Amino acid sequence: MATVVNLLLFGAVLVAHTLIAAVATRFFRIQMATQWGAVLYALLVTPLALLVTTYVATGVLGLGPELGSPATALAVMIGLPIALGFTIDVLYMPTPEEYELPD
């Protein structure tokens, strides 16, 4: 059974993962020359970073409630933050073309 503290820490990890996903998506959108390159990197590299932080948070630190199966845990701890981070970056942030990058 999940305690209130476990649920709060689990929510904090989800917020941190969403922030990581949004920042990584923004970084790839600004740095990549093509639109598909940014999408591919965001979908392939960001989950690896989230997987590492998931292992640290749930394994080493022991945060989060028991979610049942590993597939559910991965969907909630990695899939949901990627979807939210990508949506936040694409819908609520200015396009990368509006920024001037130094040479």
mmCIF file of C-alpha atoms in Angstrom:
data_model
loop_
_atom_site.group_PDB
_atom_site.id
_atom_site.type_symbol
_atom_site.label_atom_id
_atom_site.label_comp_id
_atom_site.label_asym_id
_atom_site.label_seq_id
_atom_site.Cartn_x
_atom_site.Cartn_y
_atom_site.Cartn_z
ATOM 1 C CA MET A 1 0.000 0.000 0.000
ATOM 2 C CA ALA A 2 1.304 3.414 -0.951
ATOM 3 C CA THR A 3 1.777 5.995 1.744
ATOM 4 C CA VAL A 4 1.255 9.712 1.330
ATOM 5 C CA VAL A 5 5.004 10.363 1.435
ATOM 6 C CA ASN A 6 5.596 7.703 -1.228
ATOM 7 C CA LEU A 7 2.971 9.267 -3.482
ATOM 8 C CA LEU A 8 4.405 12.766 -2.997
ATOM 9 C CA LEU A 9 7.917 11.581 -3.815
ATOM 10 C CA PHE A 10 6.561 9.675 -6.814
ATOM 11 C CA GLY A 11 4.878 12.878 -8.018
ATOM 12 C CA ALA A 12 8.142 14.776 -7.561
ATOM 13 C CA VAL A 13 9.973 12.200 -9.685
ATOM 14 C CA LEU A 14 7.293 12.516 -12.389
ATOM 15 C CA VAL A 15 7.623 16.309 -12.382
ATOM 16 C CA ALA A 16 11.414 16.024 -12.589
ATOM 17 C CA HIS A 17 11.132 13.552 -15.471
ATOM 18 C CA THR A 18 8.736 15.858 -17.307
ATOM 19 C CA LEU A 19 11.185 18.732 -16.855
ATOM 20 C CA ILE A 20 14.073 16.601 -18.143
ATOM 21 C CA ALA A 21 12.011 15.521 -21.165
ATOM 22 C CA ALA A 22 10.936 19.090 -21.977
ATOM 23 C CA VAL A 23 14.478 20.475 -21.688
ATOM 24 C CA ALA A 24 15.949 17.612 -23.734
ATOM 25 C CA THR A 25 13.321 18.087 -26.436
ATOM 26 C CA ARG A 26 14.036 21.831 -26.538
ATOM 27 C CA PHE A 27 17.789 21.190 -26.717
ATOM 28 C CA PHE A 28 17.410 18.746 -29.616
ATOM 29 C CA ARG A 29 15.013 21.059 -31.462
ATOM 30 C CA ILE A 30 17.468 23.958 -31.210
ATOM 31 C CA GLN A 31 20.639 21.987 -32.033
ATOM 32 C CA MET A 32 19.433 19.733 -34.858
ATOM 33 C CA ALA A 33 19.330 21.013 -38.427
ATOM 34 C CA THR A 34 16.348 18.873 -39.425
ATOM 35 C CA GLN A 35 12.979 18.430 -37.791
ATOM 36 C CA TRP A 36 13.112 14.622 -37.991
ATOM 37 C CA GLY A 37 16.528 14.536 -36.356
ATOM 38 C CA ALA A 38 15.178 16.350 -33.313
ATOM 39 C CA VAL A 39 12.190 14.019 -33.093
ATOM 40 C CA LEU A 40 14.331 10.891 -33.399
ATOM 41 C CA TYR A 41 16.828 12.073 -30.801
ATOM 42 C CA ALA A 42 14.014 13.112 -28.454
ATOM 43 C CA LEU A 43 12.394 9.686 -28.791
ATOM 44 C CA LEU A 44 15.618 7.660 -28.556
ATOM 45 C CA VAL A 45 17.968 9.548 -26.222
ATOM 46 C CA THR A 46 15.524 11.063 -23.739
ATOM 47 C CA PRO A 47 14.110 7.677 -22.643
ATOM 48 C CA LEU A 48 17.639 6.524 -21.824
ATOM 49 C CA ALA A 49 18.175 9.498 -19.528
ATOM 50 C CA LEU A 50 14.797 8.897 -17.910
ATOM 51 C CA LEU A 51 15.558 5.191 -17.521
ATOM 52 C CA VAL A 52 18.755 6.003 -15.628
ATOM 53 C CA THR A 53 16.988 8.461 -13.329
ATOM 54 C CA THR A 54 14.149 5.954 -12.847
ATOM 55 C CA TYR A 55 16.622 3.292 -11.731
ATOM 56 C CA VAL A 56 18.279 5.754 -9.361
ATOM 57 C CA ALA A 57 14.975 6.986 -7.915
ATOM 58 C CA THR A 58 13.255 3.625 -7.544
ATOM 59 C CA GLY A 59 16.230 1.352 -6.933
ATOM 60 C CA VAL A 60 18.902 3.249 -5.049
ATOM 61 C CA LEU A 61 16.661 5.755 -3.277
ATOM 62 C CA GLY A 62 13.606 3.468 -3.046
ATOM 63 C CA LEU A 63 11.077 6.138 -4.001
ATOM 64 C CA GLY A 64 7.644 5.535 -5.446
ATOM 65 C CA PRO A 65 4.781 3.173 -4.775
ATOM 66 C CA GLU A 66 4.578 -0.396 -6.029
ATOM 67 C CA LEU A 67 3.020 -0.081 -9.494
ATOM 68 C CA GLY A 68 2.471 -3.773 -10.125
ATOM 69 C CA SER A 69 4.264 -4.783 -13.287
ATOM 70 C CA PRO A 70 7.512 -3.409 -14.727
ATOM 71 C CA ALA A 71 5.655 -2.441 -17.921
ATOM 72 C CA THR A 72 3.310 -0.212 -15.938
ATOM 73 C CA ALA A 73 6.224 1.360 -14.098
ATOM 74 C CA LEU A 74 8.056 2.115 -17.351
ATOM 75 C CA ALA A 75 4.921 3.515 -18.968
ATOM 76 C CA VAL A 76 4.233 5.817 -16.034
ATOM 77 C CA MET A 77 7.813 6.807 -15.214
ATOM 78 C CA ILE A 78 9.104 7.176 -18.797
ATOM 79 C CA GLY A 79 6.251 7.254 -21.318
ATOM 80 C CA LEU A 80 4.055 9.799 -19.568
ATOM 81 C CA PRO A 81 6.850 12.345 -18.915
ATOM 82 C CA ILE A 82 8.091 12.065 -22.513
ATOM 83 C CA ALA A 83 4.603 12.746 -23.837
ATOM 84 C CA LEU A 84 4.076 15.650 -21.444
ATOM 85 C CA GLY A 85 7.552 17.130 -21.983
ATOM 86 C CA PHE A 86 7.266 16.945 -25.758
ATOM 87 C CA THR A 87 3.793 18.504 -25.639
ATOM 88 C CA ILE A 88 4.924 21.313 -23.347
ATOM 89 C CA ASP A 89 7.891 22.101 -25.581
ATOM 90 C CA VAL A 90 5.997 21.985 -28.870
ATOM 91 C CA LEU A 91 2.800 23.733 -27.803
ATOM 92 C CA TYR A 92 3.834 26.207 -25.131
ATOM 93 C CA MET A 93 7.389 27.271 -26.004
ATOM 94 C CA PRO A 94 8.426 29.611 -28.841
ATOM 95 C CA THR A 95 9.778 27.914 -31.945
ATOM 96 C CA PRO A 96 13.563 27.454 -32.167
ATOM 97 C CA GLU A 97 13.692 29.682 -35.249
ATOM 98 C CA GLU A 98 12.978 32.680 -33.011
ATOM 99 C CA TYR A 99 16.322 32.262 -31.206
ATOM 100 C CA GLU A 100 19.677 33.577 -32.409
ATOM 101 C CA LEU A 101 22.542 31.182 -31.693
ATOM 102 C CA PRO A 102 26.116 32.461 -31.393
ATOM 103 C CA ASP A 103 28.622 31.189 -33.946
#
